[in-house]
Amino acid sequence: MKRLHYFGSRQSFVETLKEEFYSLVESNQLEIHNGSIEDLNDFTFNEDTSASTIILDISPLDDLLAPKVCPSLLMLQEENQLTHTKIILAARKHPTIEQLGLYHSCGVHSYYIWGGDEKLFFRTILELLDQDPPDITEFATLNKIDSTIPCWFPASFRNISSKMSNIESSIALPLMEKTEIDGGLINDLGLRKISLSQEKNTDKPYYYPYQYAFHTPIIKHNQGLTQNDLYGEKVSKSHFEEVINTHGKNFIQKMNTIWAFGPDRKIKRISKLLDIESCSVVHWFKTFNEVKDVTHLELPDLIFLNIDDPIADQKHENEKEGFKFEEIPQLIALIKRQTNFSPIIIILNSPSHSLALQQVFQYEKLMAFQQKMTREVLIGIIDKYNHSFTTPLTYSSSQFVKVDSPDRIFWIKKELTLDRLNEDSIEFFYEGEIPPMTWIHVKLPCELSLVVTKSLPQKPAPEKMTAYKARIMGLQGLQESFLRIFINLCYDDPHEAFSQIDRYIKRAQLSLETVEGNKDENYNKAKSN
């Protein structure tokens, strides 16, 4: 059974999905479910499935919802919930280049911008469900282009330190060779090329972790100087600290150890989200009995207690899970028996306020809140706690990058040889292996985001190169119109056009301006009539 899960607020779109897809796929072969973005945190598969697709619709509040989606996806990845699942992000506006890399690092396979070609969107969904999509009108296609253009693959930092930074790449990279890179934080540090000094072992497929030390020799981009002139320069201590502190809000200096008590799976999920979102080590317990012997446990900086609801307790008298209010003195006694140990205790769903409980239990580091344990409440408390320890970031310390921060992302510059191009997809040659569902960004003939769908082993390719097919993502509006005009201009002789690409791009831009100008003129005439 194949499944399609929509998380978002467009109920009318869900009905359109059902109408469209149940006309193509038998209802006993495909299930369509829907829920809110918040429901993603409770999402789980009851059984393995050969093909499932999730549509995450973060519109119309893209900027607000995007940071919430990233930790949730990483949590589901860690739980192996997404092994057989493809993820499509639907948004109101086109993501920035940094956001694109961020979404890819969290496991998003494709994205769609509302207002784009809906038929192509449905086609993408069907392909990700391993269904044969219906034929659509063939696009005008440029063939035998044979033009080499720059391209960029996403990569990300897990942490940043002058001594050793952990990097995750979407493609395999050579060790001890200079790799050209680009990105916001990377650019601010003055880096243009890095040499990866060590590779860590991993059992994950299509996952390439590396390490890089900022104090090793690098090559900086500086007009008028050759690479040999610049080899051996480093990121200076003062410059490193200046840049890192400018971006300080996107880093976490302190990795906390947290205990969280709660009886149900929902609170366990919240604990996992905290683990990812706050770069903390979170231990989840169902009952106080699990921590009575602390010799085998890592002592916490923070303890969160979600006090059981007495009314709910009466309904489940036989269940012994959960933290009882009367167990707080036992917990404090356990704390006081340890040497140099005084964690902050946060009581949620509390029947009383902080000052009263501090006096009753004779423990100053205790805070009480009436709210129940939720992701938002806990993250807010942890952020305030971390802020109290904030000090200037240093050259020698290791800074953990927040999972929803664009500072995690940089791009690896490579080259591909373009062979075919239309409004839907491209075919190209590349020297090296590209895993399926890898994203690529190109800037010629315009800014395009691509997702590699498959290799083409039967297609003749230049020596040492492999042929690949990639689908264009998020094409809409003026970008779509420009690409259509450009393809029509180059149709007679694509190879010649790409050899003079700047001239053809300018012609396409002028044609687009004329078309848009005529639209405005016709609109104004119609309005005046």
XYZ file of C-alpha atoms in Angstrom:
529
model
C 0.000 0.000 0.000
C 1.385 3.386 -1.025
C 0.711 6.438 1.108
C 0.580 10.164 0.481
C 0.653 12.386 3.579
C -0.150 16.099 3.352
C 0.790 18.334 6.306
C -0.506 21.880 5.944
C -3.570 24.126 5.955
C -4.900 23.886 2.361
C -7.861 21.542 2.760
C -9.078 22.352 -0.756
C -5.761 21.120 -2.156
C -6.199 17.803 -0.331
C -9.569 17.352 -2.043
C -7.955 18.160 -5.403
C -5.240 15.582 -4.698
C -7.822 12.896 -3.980
C -9.843 13.744 -7.073
C -6.758 13.797 -9.305
C -4.940 10.746 -7.968
C -7.871 8.405 -7.378
C -8.659 8.816 -11.077
C -5.185 7.428 -11.828
C -4.548 5.002 -8.956
C -6.973 2.535 -7.382
C -8.014 3.610 -3.878
C -6.979 0.209 -2.505
C -3.436 0.896 -3.764
C -3.014 4.443 -2.423
C -4.002 6.070 0.871
C -4.130 9.871 1.164
C -3.911 11.381 4.658
C -3.759 14.975 5.845
C -2.919 16.890 9.023
C -1.394 20.129 10.287
C 2.327 20.947 10.323
C 2.281 20.375 14.100
C 1.051 16.799 13.486
C 4.392 16.042 11.831
C 5.948 15.694 15.301
C 3.640 12.749 16.050
C 3.994 11.153 12.636
C 4.938 7.472 12.454
C 4.519 4.596 10.051
C 2.703 1.562 11.394
C 4.602 -0.629 8.964
C 7.261 -0.374 6.286
C 6.019 0.686 2.899
C 7.701 0.514 -0.476
C 6.741 4.031 -1.546
C 5.342 6.919 0.474
C 5.466 10.656 -0.045
C 5.085 13.514 2.423
C 4.027 16.983 1.268
C 5.041 19.640 3.812
C 3.116 22.830 3.086
C 4.723 25.653 5.078
C 2.702 28.371 3.308
C 1.567 31.019 3.924
C 3.945 31.471 6.901
C 7.155 30.207 5.265
C 9.614 32.050 7.511
C 7.757 31.086 10.699
C 7.196 27.396 9.937
C 10.470 26.506 8.178
C 12.550 26.507 11.422
C 10.018 24.134 13.024
C 10.101 21.687 10.124
C 13.876 21.094 10.078
C 14.229 19.547 13.581
C 11.110 17.430 13.017
C 12.521 15.953 9.819
C 15.884 15.233 11.432
C 14.093 13.481 14.297
C 12.117 11.295 11.879
C 15.350 10.457 10.054
C 16.989 9.337 13.298
C 13.982 7.114 14.011
C 14.286 5.567 10.517
C 10.723 6.696 9.807
C 11.720 8.113 6.415
C 13.594 5.118 4.991
C 11.023 4.561 2.231
C 9.668 8.099 2.124
C 10.163 11.016 -0.250
C 9.510 14.559 0.991
C 8.219 17.521 -1.023
C 8.237 21.004 0.485
C 5.511 23.384 -0.723
C 6.067 27.088 -0.034
C 4.581 30.486 -0.815
C 7.825 32.070 -2.000
C 11.036 30.804 -3.520
C 13.628 29.778 -0.888
C 16.953 31.572 -0.695
C 20.073 29.664 -1.691
C 20.860 29.174 2.025
C 17.355 27.841 2.733
C 17.650 25.424 -0.190
C 20.774 23.898 1.306
C 19.114 23.769 4.725
C 16.075 21.886 3.403
C 18.288 19.426 1.542
C 20.351 18.757 4.682
C 17.103 17.855 6.486
C 16.073 15.269 3.900
C 13.719 17.222 1.602
C 13.762 15.643 -1.871
C 11.955 18.287 -3.920
C 10.013 21.512 -3.527
C 7.131 23.340 -5.170
C 6.190 27.024 -5.159
C 2.460 27.741 -5.118
C 1.473 29.346 -8.405
C 3.748 27.091 -10.445
C 2.615 24.465 -12.960
C 0.286 22.216 -10.932
C 0.389 19.431 -13.540
C 4.164 19.204 -13.163
C 3.702 19.154 -9.385
C 1.299 16.208 -9.629
C 3.706 14.509 -12.031
C 6.538 14.869 -9.492
C 4.373 13.386 -6.720
C 3.441 10.374 -8.854
C 7.064 9.756 -9.792
C 8.119 9.858 -6.136
C 5.357 7.327 -5.411
C 6.871 5.096 -8.126
C 3.770 5.559 -10.274
C 3.932 6.137 -14.022
C 2.651 9.703 -14.536
C 0.320 10.432 -17.460
C 1.842 11.841 -20.625
C 1.953 15.619 -20.846
C 2.607 17.917 -23.770
C 6.253 17.638 -24.794
C 8.334 20.713 -24.013
C 10.566 22.406 -26.537
C 13.955 20.822 -25.839
C 17.505 21.911 -26.588
C 19.609 18.893 -27.627
C 23.356 18.334 -27.969
C 24.223 21.533 -26.117
C 27.710 20.288 -25.162
C 28.475 23.226 -22.860
C 30.419 23.024 -19.584
C 28.922 25.201 -16.842
C 29.649 25.634 -13.112
C 27.348 23.929 -10.622
C 27.071 23.824 -6.832
C 26.315 20.911 -4.481
C 25.047 21.555 -0.914
C 27.131 20.729 2.160
C 26.780 21.629 5.824
C 28.657 22.138 9.088
C 27.627 20.279 12.226
C 29.982 22.293 14.377
C 32.654 24.924 13.737
C 36.000 25.064 15.488
C 39.418 26.331 14.464
C 40.860 22.929 15.388
C 38.372 20.595 13.738
C 34.987 21.216 12.125
C 32.626 18.413 11.115
C 31.258 18.659 7.585
C 28.566 16.668 5.772
C 28.615 16.614 1.977
C 25.993 15.434 -0.509
C 28.709 14.047 -2.813
C 32.010 12.245 -2.295
C 34.992 14.620 -2.187
C 38.715 13.948 -2.582
C 40.841 14.074 0.555
C 43.871 16.351 0.812
C 42.919 18.197 -2.374
C 41.704 21.767 -2.586
C 37.918 21.928 -2.992
C 36.295 25.170 -4.157
C 33.445 26.350 -1.931
C 30.949 29.196 -1.527
C 28.459 30.336 1.120
C 27.504 33.116 3.552
C 29.605 32.285 6.623
C 32.334 30.747 4.458
C 32.549 33.948 2.408
C 32.706 36.101 5.538
C 35.657 34.029 6.752
C 37.398 34.723 3.434
C 37.512 31.074 2.400
C 37.283 30.040 -1.230
C 38.979 26.641 -1.173
C 39.484 24.082 1.571
C 41.488 20.892 1.873
C 39.664 18.121 3.739
C 42.173 16.450 6.002
C 40.250 13.471 7.364
C 37.224 11.370 6.549
C 35.138 9.717 9.234
C 33.665 6.275 8.688
C 29.908 5.945 8.305
C 27.442 3.182 7.540
C 24.860 5.546 6.071
C 24.379 5.386 2.286
C 24.839 8.617 0.317
C 26.204 10.406 3.362
C 29.725 11.798 3.229
C 31.159 13.181 6.492
C 34.491 15.000 6.521
C 36.546 17.115 8.875
C 38.295 20.410 8.273
C 40.555 22.530 10.479
C 40.438 26.299 9.984
C 44.010 26.716 11.201
C 45.381 24.529 8.368
C 46.709 26.253 5.232
C 43.984 27.524 2.925
C 43.740 29.464 -0.305
C 41.944 32.784 -0.197
C 40.527 34.522 -3.232
C 42.467 37.713 -3.889
C 42.586 39.384 -7.283
C 46.034 39.603 -8.830
C 47.611 36.808 -6.781
C 48.121 33.233 -7.910
C 47.222 30.165 -5.883
C 50.906 29.514 -5.208
C 51.282 33.050 -3.819
C 48.428 32.492 -1.395
C 49.012 28.896 -0.330
C 49.790 28.729 3.365
C 47.589 31.626 4.500
C 45.282 30.909 7.406
C 42.127 32.322 8.916
C 43.661 34.509 11.601
C 42.519 34.161 15.199
C 41.149 37.708 15.349
C 39.256 37.405 12.045
C 37.839 33.989 12.965
C 36.528 35.273 16.310
C 35.152 38.472 14.752
C 33.142 36.575 12.115
C 31.921 33.826 14.454
C 30.700 36.364 17.023
C 28.940 38.392 14.311
C 26.953 35.215 13.571
C 26.744 34.307 17.278
C 22.939 33.991 17.452
C 23.147 30.974 15.138
C 25.501 29.031 17.406
C 25.113 27.128 20.655
C 28.123 27.207 22.959
C 26.953 24.891 25.702
C 25.756 21.331 25.115
C 23.369 20.661 27.988
C 22.461 17.360 29.564
C 18.729 17.230 30.265
C 16.433 14.840 32.087
C 12.791 14.899 30.991
C 10.057 12.979 32.817
C 6.796 12.120 31.115
C 4.664 9.015 30.667
C 3.648 9.050 27.032
C 5.169 8.768 23.590
C 4.391 12.421 22.832
C 6.739 13.611 25.571
C 9.367 11.150 24.361
C 9.102 12.782 20.934
C 9.453 16.239 22.507
C 12.621 14.993 24.217
C 14.052 13.876 20.884
C 13.227 17.226 19.308
C 15.050 18.981 22.148
C 18.024 16.716 21.575
C 18.234 17.914 17.967
C 16.964 21.483 18.193
C 18.998 22.632 21.194
C 22.105 20.466 20.599
C 21.432 18.899 24.006
C 21.763 15.371 25.296
C 18.233 14.547 26.456
C 17.412 11.496 28.574
C 13.715 10.634 28.756
C 12.273 8.728 31.705
C 8.783 7.427 32.334
C 9.041 7.270 36.137
C 11.196 8.492 39.007
C 12.217 4.889 39.768
C 14.440 4.906 36.670
C 16.808 7.486 38.201
C 17.001 6.282 41.797
C 20.373 4.719 40.997
C 22.358 7.557 39.384
C 25.687 5.731 39.219
C 25.051 4.713 35.596
C 23.494 8.036 34.513
C 24.897 11.270 33.130
C 23.974 13.993 35.620
C 21.873 16.794 34.098
C 22.087 20.577 33.953
C 18.292 20.838 33.683
C 15.465 18.581 34.868
C 11.985 18.920 33.366
C 9.086 17.399 35.284
C 5.683 17.176 33.643
C 3.470 16.654 36.705
C 0.672 14.152 36.179
C -2.884 15.441 36.083
C -4.627 14.097 39.244
C -7.902 13.632 37.358
C -6.116 11.629 34.677
C -4.430 9.585 37.427
C -7.821 8.505 38.769
C -8.733 7.167 35.338
C -5.530 5.116 35.183
C -5.000 4.020 38.771
C -3.211 0.841 37.742
C -0.644 2.671 35.605
C 2.548 3.542 37.466
C 4.089 5.696 34.736
C 4.555 9.452 35.108
C 6.068 11.796 37.695
C 3.967 12.419 40.791
C 4.027 15.724 42.655
C 4.769 13.914 45.928
C 7.958 12.462 44.391
C 9.644 15.880 44.164
C 11.149 15.641 47.712
C 12.718 12.287 46.774
C 14.263 13.820 43.657
C 15.692 16.758 45.629
C 17.085 14.376 48.264
C 18.784 12.393 45.487
C 20.302 15.615 44.109
C 21.641 16.705 47.492
C 23.381 13.357 47.984
C 25.617 14.094 44.966
C 28.763 16.204 45.208
C 28.878 19.548 43.357
C 25.536 18.881 41.725
C 22.676 21.399 41.739
C 20.654 21.282 38.498
C 17.750 23.585 37.744
C 14.397 21.838 38.210
C 11.576 22.987 35.924
C 8.106 21.868 37.047
C 5.458 21.985 34.311
C 1.704 21.590 34.773
C 2.429 22.802 38.312
C -0.337 23.306 40.901
C 1.660 26.094 42.593
C 4.106 28.905 41.799
C 7.916 28.959 41.979
C 8.473 30.881 45.235
C 6.043 28.736 47.214
C 7.613 25.496 45.971
C 11.150 26.774 46.628
C 10.162 27.379 50.250
C 8.305 24.080 50.628
C 11.098 21.941 49.163
C 14.030 24.107 50.359
C 15.589 24.198 46.890
C 16.343 27.563 45.273
C 16.971 26.348 41.722
C 13.356 25.430 41.134
C 10.908 27.059 38.733
C 7.247 26.220 38.275
C 4.951 26.858 35.307
C 1.281 26.141 34.791
C 1.839 25.223 31.127
C 2.112 21.586 30.170
C 5.245 20.217 28.546
C 5.378 21.314 24.918
C 8.188 21.794 22.458
C 7.753 25.580 22.407
C 7.773 25.908 26.212
C 10.902 23.787 26.630
C 12.847 25.458 23.822
C 12.009 28.876 25.270
C 13.311 27.843 28.701
C 16.478 26.257 27.287
C 17.211 29.330 25.146
C 16.976 31.568 28.223
C 19.183 29.158 30.160
C 21.786 29.108 27.376
C 21.684 32.900 27.117
C 22.696 33.179 30.775
C 25.922 31.339 29.893
C 26.644 33.293 26.728
C 30.225 34.501 26.433
C 32.163 35.647 23.363
C 32.902 32.748 21.021
C 36.599 31.961 20.878
C 39.149 30.576 18.447
C 39.782 27.500 20.579
C 36.190 26.561 21.478
C 33.796 24.421 19.444
C 30.535 26.076 18.423
C 27.534 23.895 17.559
C 25.485 25.257 14.669
C 21.719 25.389 15.203
C 19.918 22.934 12.919
C 17.668 25.656 11.471
C 20.535 28.106 10.879
C 21.629 29.035 7.336
C 25.180 29.310 8.712
C 25.298 25.511 8.555
C 25.187 25.615 4.774
C 27.852 26.114 2.155
C 28.127 24.996 -1.462
C 30.777 22.916 -3.223
C 31.619 24.209 -6.669
C 32.047 21.686 -9.499
C 31.376 21.546 -13.245
C 28.900 19.630 -15.379
C 28.486 19.343 -19.140
C 24.962 20.262 -20.188
C 23.473 18.040 -22.907
C 19.663 18.556 -22.955
C 17.447 21.271 -21.465
C 13.723 22.002 -21.337
C 11.311 23.581 -18.843
C 10.905 20.319 -16.948
C 14.355 18.724 -16.741
C 17.959 18.610 -17.884
C 20.360 15.853 -18.892
C 24.064 16.297 -18.257
C 27.435 14.579 -17.891
C 29.454 14.613 -14.670
C 32.777 13.095 -13.646
C 31.897 11.193 -10.487
C 28.982 9.554 -8.703
C 25.926 11.624 -7.794
C 23.477 9.875 -5.439
C 19.787 9.967 -6.419
C 17.792 12.865 -4.946
C 20.922 15.046 -4.670
C 20.267 18.736 -5.252
C 22.325 20.852 -7.647
C 22.225 24.608 -8.163
C 23.188 26.216 -11.483
C 23.240 29.860 -12.568
C 23.192 29.443 -16.353
C 21.105 30.226 -18.293
C 19.357 31.413 -15.104
C 19.206 30.437 -11.425
C 17.829 26.876 -11.382
C 17.518 24.310 -8.602
C 17.722 20.703 -9.741
C 17.151 17.316 -8.137
C 18.958 14.346 -9.678
C 16.367 11.666 -10.445
C 18.530 8.961 -12.015
C 21.700 8.090 -13.869
C 21.478 7.175 -17.559
C 23.940 4.282 -17.947
C 22.771 3.486 -21.493
C 23.465 7.005 -22.736
C 26.878 7.467 -24.429
C 29.040 9.769 -22.309
C 32.508 11.314 -22.593
C 35.390 9.356 -21.066
C 35.325 9.103 -17.227
C 31.902 10.792 -17.139
C 28.388 9.534 -16.373
C 25.088 10.756 -17.799
C 22.393 11.930 -15.351
C 18.870 13.292 -15.513
C 17.651 15.991 -13.120
C 14.270 17.641 -12.687
C 13.941 21.428 -12.318
C 12.324 22.374 -8.989
C 10.188 25.366 -8.035
C 9.993 26.920 -11.507
C 7.331 29.637 -11.723
C 6.531 33.213 -12.727
C 9.149 35.338 -14.481
C 11.800 32.638 -14.084
C 9.605 30.168 -15.984
C 8.828 32.754 -18.686
C 12.507 33.633 -19.091
C 13.555 29.986 -19.495
C 10.832 29.398 -22.106
C 11.938 32.460 -24.111
C 15.618 31.500 -23.813
C 14.966 27.953 -25.072
C 12.992 29.258 -28.053
C 15.794 31.687 -28.954
C 18.426 28.932 -28.802
C 16.359 26.211 -30.460
C 17.933 26.280 -33.937
C 21.551 25.836 -32.773
C 21.874 25.170 -29.000
C 25.636 24.553 -29.067
C 26.300 27.843 -30.860
C 23.909 29.703 -28.539
C 25.663 28.428 -25.407
C 29.038 29.417 -26.834
C 27.656 32.987 -26.813
C 25.443 32.534 -23.773
C 25.761 36.081 -22.400
C 24.382 37.508 -25.652
C 21.459 35.066 -25.699
C 20.660 35.711 -22.033
C 20.502 39.443 -22.757
C 18.207 38.834 -25.751
C 15.911 36.675 -23.608
C 15.802 39.345 -20.885
C 14.864 42.043 -23.419
C 12.146 39.804 -24.886
C 10.777 39.108 -21.401
C 10.682 42.829 -20.592
C 8.759 43.439 -23.826
C 6.250 40.678 -23.048
C 5.715 41.908 -19.481
C 5.434 45.511 -20.710
C 2.724 44.510 -23.182
C 0.853 42.710 -20.395
C 0.886 45.859 -18.259
C -0.243 47.997 -21.197
C -3.136 45.663 -22.026
C -4.149 45.519 -18.364
C -4.212 49.319 -18.079
C -6.283 49.597 -21.282
C -8.789 47.036 -20.017
C -8.977 48.812 -16.669
C -9.631 52.207 -18.276
C -12.406 50.742 -20.444
